[in-house]
Coordinates of C-alpha atoms in Angstrom, one line a residue:
Chain V
X26 CA -43.4 -9.9 -5.9
X27 CA -43.6 -12.3 -8.6
X28 CA -40.3 -13.0 -9.1
X29 CA -38.0 -14.3 -6.4
X30 CA -35.8 -11.5 -4.6
X31 CA -32.7 -10.8 -5.9
X32 CA -31.2 -10.4 -2.2
X33 CA -33.0 -11.1 1.1
X34 CA -32.3 -10.2 4.6
X35 CA -34.4 -12.8 7.0
X36 CA -34.5 -11.8 10.8
X37 CA -30.8 -10.5 10.8
X38 CA -29.1 -9.1 13.4
X39 CA -25.9 -7.8 14.4
X40 CA -23.8 -5.9 16.9
X41 CA -20.5 -4.1 17.3
X42 CA -19.6 -5.1 20.8
X43 CA -22.2 -4.2 23.1
X44 CA -23.6 -1.9 20.9
X45 CA -26.9 -3.7 19.1
X46 CA -26.7 -1.9 15.1
X47 CA -29.3 -4.0 13.8
X48 CA -32.2 -6.5 15.4
X49 CA -34.4 -8.9 13.6
X50 CA -34.7 -7.4 10.4
X51 CA -36.1 -8.7 7.4
X52 CA -36.5 -7.5 3.5
X53 CA -36.1 -8.2 -0.2
X54 CA -35.2 -6.2 -3.2
X55 CA -36.8 -8.1 -6.3
X56 CA -35.0 -7.3 -10.0
X57 CA -35.3 -3.8 -11.3
X58 CA -37.1 -2.6 -7.9
X59 CA -35.9 0.8 -6.2
X60 CA -35.7 0.1 -2.5
X61 CA -34.8 3.5 -0.1
X62 CA -33.9 3.4 3.9
X63 CA -33.7 6.3 5.6
X64 CA -32.9 7.3 9.0
X65 CA -30.8 9.5 11.6
X66 CA -27.4 8.7 11.8
X67 CA -27.3 5.5 14.0
X68 CA -29.9 3.7 13.0
X69 CA -28.7 0.9 11.1
X70 CA -28.8 1.7 7.3
X71 CA -25.2 1.1 6.8
X72 CA -24.9 -2.1 8.6
X73 CA -28.1 -3.3 6.9
X74 CA -26.3 -2.3 3.6
X75 CA -23.2 -4.4 4.8
X76 CA -25.3 -7.5 5.3
X77 CA -27.4 -7.3 1.8
X78 CA -24.3 -7.0 0.1
X79 CA -22.5 -9.8 2.4
X80 CA -19.6 -7.6 2.9
X81 CA -19.9 -9.2 6.5
X82 CA -22.0 -12.0 8.2
X83 CA -25.1 -11.7 10.5
X84 CA -24.6 -12.6 13.8
X85 CA -27.7 -13.9 13.6
X86 CA -30.3 -14.8 11.1
X87 CA -29.8 -15.5 7.1
X88 CA -28.9 -13.5 4.3
X89 CA -30.3 -15.2 0.8
X90 CA -28.5 -13.8 -2.8
X91 CA -30.6 -15.4 -5.7
X92 CA -32.1 -17.6 -3.3
X93 CA -29.1 -19.0 -2.0
X94 CA -27.1 -18.6 1.4
X95 CA -24.8 -16.0 1.0
X96 CA -22.7 -17.3 3.6
X97 CA -21.5 -21.3 3.8
X98 CA -19.5 -22.2 7.3
X99 CA -16.1 -23.7 6.1
X100 CA -13.4 -25.7 8.5
X101 CA -15.5 -23.1 11.5
X102 CA -14.8 -19.8 9.3
X103 CA -17.9 -18.0 7.2
X104 CA -17.2 -17.5 4.1
X105 CA -19.0 -15.6 1.4
X106 CA -20.2 -17.5 -1.5
X107 CA -22.4 -15.2 -3.5
X108 CA -24.2 -16.7 -6.8
X109 CA -21.2 -15.2 -8.9
X110 CA -18.9 -12.6 -8.7
X111 CA -20.2 -9.0 -8.6
X112 CA -23.8 -10.1 -8.2
X113 CA -24.1 -7.4 -5.7
X114 CA -21.7 -4.2 -5.7
X115 CA -21.5 -1.3 -3.9
X116 CA -21.6 2.2 -4.4
X117 CA -19.8 3.8 -1.3
X118 CA -20.7 7.7 0.1
X119 CA -16.9 9.4 -1.0
X120 CA -16.7 9.4 -4.0
X121 CA -12.8 9.7 -4.1
X122 CA -12.4 7.6 -1.8
X123 CA -13.6 4.8 -3.6
X124 CA -11.6 4.5 -6.4
X125 CA -8.0 3.6 -6.0
X126 CA -6.1 6.9 -6.1
X127 CA -2.7 5.1 -7.7
X128 CA -5.1 3.8 -10.7
X129 CA -6.1 5.7 -13.7
X130 CA -9.8 5.2 -14.4
X131 CA -9.8 2.7 -17.4
X132 CA -8.1 0.8 -15.0
X133 CA -10.7 0.7 -11.9
X134 CA -13.1 1.0 -14.7
X135 CA -12.6 -2.5 -15.4
X136 CA -11.3 -4.4 -12.3
X137 CA -14.8 -6.4 -11.9
X138 CA -14.4 -7.7 -15.3
X139 CA -10.4 -7.9 -15.0
X140 CA -10.6 -9.8 -12.0
X141 CA -12.8 -13.0 -13.6
X142 CA -10.9 -13.3 -17.0
X143 CA -8.2 -12.8 -18.5
X144 CA -8.4 -9.2 -20.8
X145 CA -6.1 -7.6 -22.9
X146 CA -5.3 -4.0 -22.2
X147 CA -7.0 -2.8 -25.2
X148 CA -10.0 -4.4 -24.7
X149 CA -9.9 -3.1 -21.0
X150 CA -9.6 0.0 -23.0
X151 CA -12.3 -0.3 -24.9
X152 CA -14.9 -1.0 -22.8
X153 CA -14.2 1.6 -20.5
X154 CA -14.8 3.9 -23.1
X155 CA -18.1 2.5 -23.3
X156 CA -18.6 2.2 -19.9
X157 CA -18.3 6.0 -19.2
X158 CA -20.4 6.5 -22.4
X159 CA -23.8 4.7 -20.5
X160 CA -23.1 6.8 -17.5
X161 CA -22.6 10.7 -19.5
X162 CA -18.9 10.6 -19.3
X163 CA -18.3 10.1 -23.0
X164 CA -15.4 12.9 -23.6
X165 CA -13.8 11.6 -20.5
X166 CA -9.4 10.7 -21.0
X167 CA -9.6 7.2 -20.0
X168 CA -6.0 8.2 -18.6
X169 CA -7.1 10.8 -16.4
X170 CA -6.6 10.1 -12.3
X171 CA -9.3 10.0 -9.7
X172 CA -8.1 13.5 -8.2
X173 CA -8.0 15.3 -11.9
X174 CA -11.9 14.6 -11.6
X175 CA -14.9 16.4 -10.1
X176 CA -16.6 15.0 -7.2
X177 CA -19.7 14.1 -9.3
X178 CA -17.8 12.7 -12.1
X179 CA -15.8 10.4 -9.6
X180 CA -19.0 8.8 -9.0
X181 CA -20.3 8.3 -12.0
X182 CA -17.3 6.8 -12.1
X183 CA -17.9 4.5 -9.3
X184 CA -21.4 3.7 -10.6
X185 CA -20.1 2.5 -14.0
X186 CA -17.0 0.7 -12.4
X187 CA -20.4 -1.2 -9.6
X188 CA -22.2 -1.8 -13.2
X189 CA -19.2 -3.1 -14.9
X190 CA -19.4 -6.5 -13.2
X191 CA -23.1 -7.0 -14.7
X192 CA -24.8 -7.3 -11.2
X193 CA -27.9 -8.3 -10.0
X194 CA -28.0 -5.5 -7.5
X195 CA -26.4 -2.5 -6.6
X196 CA -26.1 -0.8 -3.2
X197 CA -25.5 2.5 -2.5
X198 CA -24.8 4.4 0.8
X199 CA -25.6 7.8 1.0
X200 CA -24.2 8.3 -2.7
X201 CA -25.2 11.5 -3.0
X202 CA -25.1 13.4 -0.1
X203 CA -21.0 14.4 -0.8
X204 CA -22.8 16.1 -4.0
X205 CA -24.3 19.4 -5.0
X206 CA -27.8 19.7 -5.9
X207 CA -27.0 19.7 -9.9
X208 CA -24.6 16.7 -9.6
X209 CA -27.4 15.0 -8.1
X210 CA -29.9 16.1 -10.6
X211 CA -27.8 13.9 -13.2
X212 CA -26.8 10.9 -10.9
X213 CA -30.2 10.2 -10.3
X214 CA -31.9 9.3 -13.7
X215 CA -28.7 7.0 -14.2
X216 CA -30.4 4.8 -11.4
X217 CA -33.2 4.7 -12.4
X218 CA -31.9 3.5 -15.5
X219 CA -29.7 0.8 -13.8
X220 CA -33.2 0.0 -12.3
X221 CA -35.3 0.0 -15.8
X222 CA -32.7 -2.5 -17.2
X223 CA -33.4 -5.1 -14.4
X224 CA -31.0 -4.3 -11.7
X225 CA -32.4 -4.1 -8.0
X226 CA -30.7 -0.9 -6.1
X227 CA -31.0 -0.6 -2.6
X228 CA -30.0 3.3 -1.9
X229 CA -29.4 4.4 2.3
X230 CA -30.2 8.0 2.4
X231 CA -30.8 10.6 5.3
X232 CA -33.0 12.8 2.0
X233 CA -36.3 11.3 2.7
X234 CA -37.7 13.5 -0.1
X235 CA -35.2 12.0 -2.8
X236 CA -35.6 8.6 -1.4
X237 CA -39.5 9.4 -2.1
X238 CA -38.7 10.9 -6.0
X239 CA -36.5 8.0 -6.7
X240 CA -37.6 4.6 -5.2
X241 CA -40.4 2.2 -5.5
X242 CA -41.0 2.2 -1.8
X243 CA -39.0 3.5 1.0
X244 CA -38.2 1.9 4.9
X245 CA -37.8 4.1 7.7
X246 CA -35.2 2.6 10.5
X247 CA -34.5 3.7 14.1
X248 CA -33.0 2.2 16.5
X249 CA -31.9 -0.9 14.4
X250 CA -35.2 -1.9 13.2
X251 CA -36.9 -1.3 9.7
X252 CA -39.7 0.2 10.2
X253 CA -43.3 0.2 8.0
X254 CA -42.6 0.5 4.0
X255 CA -44.4 4.0 2.8
X256 CA -45.2 3.5 -1.1
X257 CA -44.1 6.2 -3.2
Chain T
X960 CA -24.1 9.4 9.7
X961 CA -24.3 5.7 10.3
X962 CA -20.9 4.3 9.3
X963 CA -19.0 6.5 11.5
X964 CA -21.0 5.6 14.6
X965 CA -20.1 2.1 14.1
X966 CA -16.8 2.6 12.0
X967 CA -17.8 -0.1 10.0
X968 CA -20.0 1.4 7.4
X969 CA -19.8 1.8 3.9
X970 CA -18.2 5.1 3.9
X971 CA -14.3 5.6 4.4
X972 CA -12.2 8.5 6.3
X973 CA -9.4 6.9 5.9
X974 CA -6.3 8.9 4.2
X975 CA -5.4 7.1 1.2
X976 CA -1.5 7.3 0.5
X977 CA -0.8 9.8 -2.3
X978 CA -0.2 8.0 -6.0
X979 CA 3.4 7.3 -6.4
X980 CA 3.9 10.2 -9.4
X981 CA 3.1 12.7 -7.2
X982 CA 5.4 11.8 -4.7
X983 CA 7.7 11.8 -6.8
X984 CA 7.2 15.3 -8.6
X985 CA 7.1 16.6 -5.1
X986 CA 10.5 15.0 -4.1
X987 CA 12.1 16.6 -7.3
X988 CA 11.1 19.2 -6.3
X989 CA 12.5 19.7 -2.9
X990 CA 16.2 20.9 -2.9
X991 CA 17.4 18.8 -0.2
X992 CA 16.2 15.8 -2.0
X993 CA 17.5 17.3 -4.9
X994 CA 21.2 18.0 -3.6
X995 CA 20.9 14.2 -1.7
X996 CA 20.3 12.6 -4.9
X997 CA 22.9 14.1 -7.0
X998 CA 25.3 13.3 -4.2
X999 CA 24.6 9.9 -4.1
X1000 CA 24.5 9.2 -7.7
X1001 CA 27.4 11.3 -8.1
X1002 CA 29.1 8.4 -5.6
X1003 CA 27.4 5.3 -6.8
X1004 CA 28.9 6.3 -10.8
X1005 CA 32.2 7.0 -9.1
X1006 CA 32.6 3.4 -7.0
X1007 CA 31.0 1.8 -10.5
X1008 CA 32.5 3.1 -13.0
X1009 CA 36.4 4.7 -11.0
X1010 CA 37.8 1.0 -10.9
X1011 CA 37.9 1.0 -14.5
X1012 CA 39.9 4.6 -14.6
X1013 CA 41.7 4.4 -12.0
X1014 CA 45.3 4.5 -12.4
X1015 CA 46.3 1.5 -9.7
X1016 CA 44.8 -1.3 -9.1
X1017 CA 43.1 -1.5 -5.4
X1018 CA 45.4 -5.1 -3.8
X1019 CA 48.3 -4.0 -5.8
X1020 CA 50.7 -3.2 -3.2
X1021 CA 53.9 -1.2 -3.6
X1022 CA 56.3 -1.4 -0.8
X1023 CA 58.8 1.3 -2.0
X1024 CA 55.9 3.8 -1.3
X1025 CA 54.7 3.1 2.4
X1026 CA 52.4 5.3 3.8
X1027 CA 53.6 7.9 1.5
X1028 CA 51.5 11.1 1.4
X1029 CA 49.1 12.6 -1.1
X1030 CA 50.6 13.8 -5.2
X1031 CA 50.5 13.4 -8.5
X1032 CA 50.5 9.3 -8.9
X1033 CA 48.4 8.7 -6.0
X1034 CA 45.9 11.7 -5.2
X1035 CA 44.8 10.5 -1.6
X1036 CA 48.5 8.7 -1.0
X1037 CA 49.6 5.2 -0.1
X1038 CA 49.1 2.3 2.9
X1039 CA 51.0 1.0 5.1
X1040 CA 51.5 -1.6 1.6
X1041 CA 51.4 0.7 -0.4
X1042 CA 48.4 0.7 -2.0
X1043 CA 46.9 3.6 -3.6
X1044 CA 44.6 5.2 -1.6
X1045 CA 42.3 6.5 -4.2
X1046 CA 41.8 3.1 -5.5
X1047 CA 41.3 1.3 -2.7
X1048 CA 38.3 3.9 -1.5
X1049 CA 36.3 3.4 -4.8
X1050 CA 36.6 0.0 -4.7
X1051 CA 36.0 -0.2 -0.7
X1052 CA 32.9 2.4 -1.2
X1053 CA 31.4 0.1 -4.2
X1054 CA 31.6 -3.0 -1.4
X1055 CA 29.8 -1.0 1.2
X1056 CA 27.0 0.3 -0.9
X1057 CA 26.9 -2.8 -2.8
X1058 CA 25.9 -4.7 0.7
X1059 CA 23.9 -1.5 1.9
X1060 CA 21.5 -2.3 -1.5
X1061 CA 21.6 -6.1 -0.5
X1062 CA 20.7 -5.0 3.0
X1063 CA 18.0 -3.3 2.5
X1064 CA 16.9 -5.3 -1.0
X1065 CA 16.2 -8.2 1.5
X1066 CA 14.9 -6.9 4.6
X1067 CA 12.2 -4.9 2.2
X1068 CA 11.1 -7.7 0.2
X1069 CA 11.3 -10.2 3.7
X1070 CA 9.5 -7.4 5.5
X1071 CA 6.7 -6.7 2.4
X1072 CA 5.9 -10.4 2.0
X1073 CA 5.6 -11.2 5.8
X1074 CA 3.7 -8.1 6.3
X1075 CA 1.2 -8.3 3.7
X1076 CA 1.0 -12.3 4.2
X1077 CA 0.0 -11.3 7.9
X1078 CA -2.1 -8.7 7.3
X1079 CA -4.5 -10.5 4.2
X1080 CA -4.7 -14.2 5.8
X1081 CA -5.4 -12.5 9.8
X1082 CA -6.0 -15.0 12.3
X1083 CA -3.1 -17.8 13.4
X1084 CA -0.6 -16.7 10.3
X1085 CA -1.1 -13.0 11.6
X1086 CA -0.3 -13.8 15.4
X1087 CA 2.5 -16.1 14.4
X1088 CA 3.8 -13.8 12.0
X1089 CA 3.7 -10.5 14.6
X1090 CA 5.1 -12.4 17.3
X1091 CA 8.2 -14.1 15.6
X1092 CA 8.6 -10.2 14.5
X1093 CA 8.0 -8.9 18.5
X1094 CA 10.7 -11.4 19.3
X1095 CA 13.2 -10.2 16.9
X1096 CA 12.4 -6.4 17.8
X1097 CA 12.6 -7.2 21.8
X1098 CA 16.5 -8.1 21.3
X1099 CA 18.6 -4.9 20.7
X1100 CA 19.5 -5.4 16.8
X1101 CA 23.6 -5.5 17.8
X1102 CA 23.4 -8.0 20.3
X1103 CA 21.0 -10.3 17.2
X1104 CA 23.9 -9.1 14.5
X1105 CA 26.8 -10.1 16.4
X1106 CA 25.4 -13.7 17.8
X1107 CA 24.4 -14.3 14.1
X1108 CA 28.5 -13.9 12.8
X1109 CA 29.2 -15.3 15.6
X1110 CA 27.5 -18.6 14.1
X1111 CA 28.2 -17.6 10.9
X1112 CA 31.6 -16.8 11.1
X1113 CA 32.9 -13.3 9.9
X1114 CA 32.9 -12.4 6.4
X1115 CA 31.1 -9.8 3.8
X1116 CA 27.9 -12.6 2.8
X1117 CA 27.5 -13.3 6.4
X1118 CA 27.5 -9.8 7.5
X1119 CA 25.1 -8.8 4.4
X1120 CA 22.7 -12.0 6.3
X1121 CA 23.6 -11.0 9.7
X1122 CA 22.2 -7.2 8.9
X1123 CA 19.2 -8.5 7.1
X1124 CA 17.9 -11.0 9.0
X1125 CA 17.9 -8.1 12.0
X1126 CA 16.6 -5.6 9.6
X1127 CA 13.5 -6.4 8.5
X1128 CA 11.2 -6.7 11.0
X1129 CA 10.2 -3.2 11.3
X1130 CA 9.4 -3.1 7.9
X1131 CA 6.9 -5.9 8.4
X1132 CA 4.7 -4.2 11.0
X1133 CA 4.8 -1.5 8.7
X1134 CA 3.7 -3.6 5.7
X1135 CA 1.3 -5.3 8.2
X1136 CA -0.4 -2.6 9.4
X1137 CA -0.7 -0.2 6.3
X1138 CA -2.5 -3.8 4.9
X1139 CA -4.6 -4.7 8.1
X1140 CA -5.8 -0.5 8.0
X1141 CA -7.1 -0.7 4.1
X1142 CA -8.6 -4.1 4.2
X1143 CA -12.2 -2.1 4.8
X1144 CA -11.1 0.6 1.9
X1145 CA -14.1 1.2 -0.5
X1146 CA -11.4 0.3 -3.2
X1147 CA -10.6 -2.7 -1.5
X1148 CA -14.3 -4.4 -0.5
X1149 CA -15.4 -3.0 -4.2
X1150 CA -12.6 -5.4 -5.6
X1151 CA -13.7 -8.4 -3.6
X1152 CA -17.1 -7.7 -4.3
X1153 CA -16.4 -8.1 -7.9
X1154 CA -14.8 -11.4 -7.4
X1155 CA -11.5 -10.6 -6.4
X1156 CA -9.6 -13.1 -3.9
X1157 CA -8.2 -11.7 -0.5
X1158 CA -4.8 -12.0 -1.9
X1159 CA -5.6 -10.5 -5.2
X1160 CA -7.1 -7.6 -3.9
X1161 CA -4.2 -6.9 -1.5
X1162 CA -2.0 -7.3 -3.9
X1163 CA -3.4 -4.8 -6.5
X1164 CA -4.5 -2.4 -4.0
X1165 CA -2.6 -2.6 -0.5
X1166 CA 0.9 -3.8 -1.6
X1167 CA 1.9 -0.5 -4.0
X1168 CA 0.8 1.7 -0.6
X1169 CA 2.3 -0.2 1.8
X1170 CA 6.1 -0.9 -0.6
X1171 CA 5.8 3.1 -0.6
X1172 CA 5.7 3.4 2.9
X1173 CA 8.3 0.6 3.6
X1174 CA 10.4 2.3 0.7
X1175 CA 10.3 6.0 2.7
X1176 CA 11.4 3.9 5.8
X1177 CA 14.0 2.1 4.4
X1178 CA 15.3 5.5 2.6
X1179 CA 15.5 6.7 6.0
X1180 CA 18.1 3.8 7.1
X1181 CA 20.7 3.4 4.5
X1182 CA 22.4 6.4 6.6
X1183 CA 22.0 3.3 9.5
X1184 CA 22.9 0.5 7.1
X1185 CA 25.8 2.0 6.2
X1186 CA 27.2 2.7 9.7
X1187 CA 26.2 -1.1 10.7
X1188 CA 28.5 -2.6 7.9
X1189 CA 30.9 0.0 7.9
X1190 CA 31.3 -0.4 11.8
X1191 CA 30.8 -4.0 11.5
X1192 CA 33.5 -4.0 8.6
X1193 CA 35.5 -2.2 11.2
X1194 CA 35.6 -4.5 13.9
X1195 CA 36.8 -7.3 11.6
X1196 CA 33.6 -8.9 10.6
X1197 CA 32.3 -7.9 7.3
X1198 CA 34.9 -7.7 4.3
X1199 CA 38.6 -9.6 4.7
X1200 CA 41.5 -9.0 4.2
X1201 CA 43.0 -7.7 1.3
X1202 CA 39.2 -6.8 0.6
X1203 CA 39.1 -3.0 0.9
X1204 CA 35.9 -1.6 2.6
X1205 CA 35.7 1.5 4.2
X1206 CA 35.5 0.2 7.7
X1207 CA 38.5 -2.3 6.9
X1208 CA 40.2 1.7 5.5
X1209 CA 39.4 3.0 9.0
X1210 CA 40.4 0.5 10.4
X1211 CA 43.9 0.0 9.1
X1212 CA 44.4 3.9 9.3
X1213 CA 44.3 3.8 13.1
X1214 CA 47.3 2.2 13.2
X1215 CA 49.4 5.2 11.9
X1216 CA 47.4 8.3 12.9
X1217 CA 50.7 10.2 14.3
X1218 CA 52.6 9.1 10.4
X1219 CA 49.6 9.0 8.2
X1220 CA 46.7 10.9 9.5
X1221 CA 45.5 11.4 5.7
X1222 CA 44.6 7.8 5.4
X1223 CA 41.7 8.5 7.9
X1224 CA 40.2 11.6 6.1
X1225 CA 38.9 9.5 2.9
X1226 CA 36.7 6.6 3.8
X1227 CA 35.6 9.4 7.5
X1228 CA 34.5 11.9 4.8
X1229 CA 33.1 9.5 1.9
X1230 CA 31.1 7.7 4.9
X1231 CA 29.6 10.9 6.4
X1232 CA 29.1 12.5 2.8
X1233 CA 27.1 9.3 1.8
X1234 CA 25.1 9.4 4.9
X1235 CA 24.8 13.3 4.6
X1236 CA 23.1 12.3 1.5
X1237 CA 20.9 9.8 2.4
X1238 CA 19.5 11.0 5.4
X1239 CA 18.4 14.6 3.3
X1240 CA 17.1 12.3 0.6
X1241 CA 15.3 10.1 3.1
X1242 CA 13.6 12.6 5.6
X1243 CA 12.7 14.6 1.8
X1244 CA 10.8 11.3 0.9
X1245 CA 9.0 11.1 4.4
X1246 CA 7.7 14.3 3.7
X1247 CA 6.7 13.8 0.2
X1248 CA 5.2 10.9 1.0
X1249 CA 2.8 11.8 4.0
X1250 CA -0.2 13.4 2.7
X1251 CA -0.7 15.4 5.6
X1252 CA 2.4 17.5 4.7
X1253 CA 1.1 18.4 0.9
X1254 CA 2.5 21.7 -0.2

């Protein structure tokens, strides 16, 4: 990789109580790169993803976002310090629970923008319409509630929300496992378009075939360790 | 799924509270809720608007008509000072319901603030807040209320303060539990990664759900609160003479049980009807807000 990694973990380990979830793991992802992580349940895929997104700190090792440490120690506690808000955005497995059930989709979609600057309601609705258009949901009413959408539509809205923050990287945990084959076929080109725009993508999935078809490289994981890279 | 094994993946299997408008429409579809709501609305309208239409002042004594039975001019009779019982029932009802609303509003607000702050902050703040709640819950509520009233002195304002001070801890615990349980919810995590501070993410995504849960429990507590207010007023710790209040009216009427038994009926019936309506509405609200009971 010629450019510096967007996200990088160096020698990170994580354990939950007595159970080691991740052991001495290194991974770097560059701009526009699509990296897949496959493996059986309990292999540490989701833990690695949480560390990459700086949702939680590692026990040992370092997480670097844009080349700078993602965690700093202040007043005895570790605090997250991304290069900017929305630098890494997540996409979750269950699209229904990843959107606030009380909020119409325009509000969820534009939350990443509204938390960083003052935006009028009209501006937010316009932005939401543009975001929906970008993920192929142009006809969807902005006031629709998550419960009124199909699971595939919810996942597209969740992806659109992640992209609304203009992230440098998107991490997705089993983003297609709750979806049917037809819906998956609509989601995968979306990920390719996101990466083509320069956003780094890390996808975790059981489906190695899907990862091999989509990703630049795939790392198998087992027992908390990242295996040799498989070039696709 | 790894996330289920570790319990901390990017997956969430937590049930989320149903949206407020769904709860409201489910609530209004229930016959018991509608009945409770209609009764409470009628009582509230009667006690708020009634004094303007009542032909007698609640405190106006008419010593020529002491302890007279129901008649065309005094529908519910008169008390030991010849005061119109209907006018006092409406005036006293306004006072009882006002106090109930005040007690619940203060305790719900205090519980939500303390619980949410403890849940969001965690650490030492959480420990201190929750030990204060434990302490308040360890002492029986009635004993604590009586002790506070003993220190503050009897009076309607002090009764509201004492009751509010002893009823907020369960709401704080409920709100704190809701906030703690929702901290790892995907929508909250996304908001945090997008740049929202912990308080902002909690206020936007967790507080509405916590408030809905606390309000449902508060609806169940309406009956209990009215009982406490009228009970303490009955003991002389609430409204003071000459002001009317349902508990005070009951206390006065027990002295004339043999010669004017009707004096007991009106305030008793009013208390029973309001508590029944509150319980109907509270139970229905609890069921309508439970995602597992959606029909």
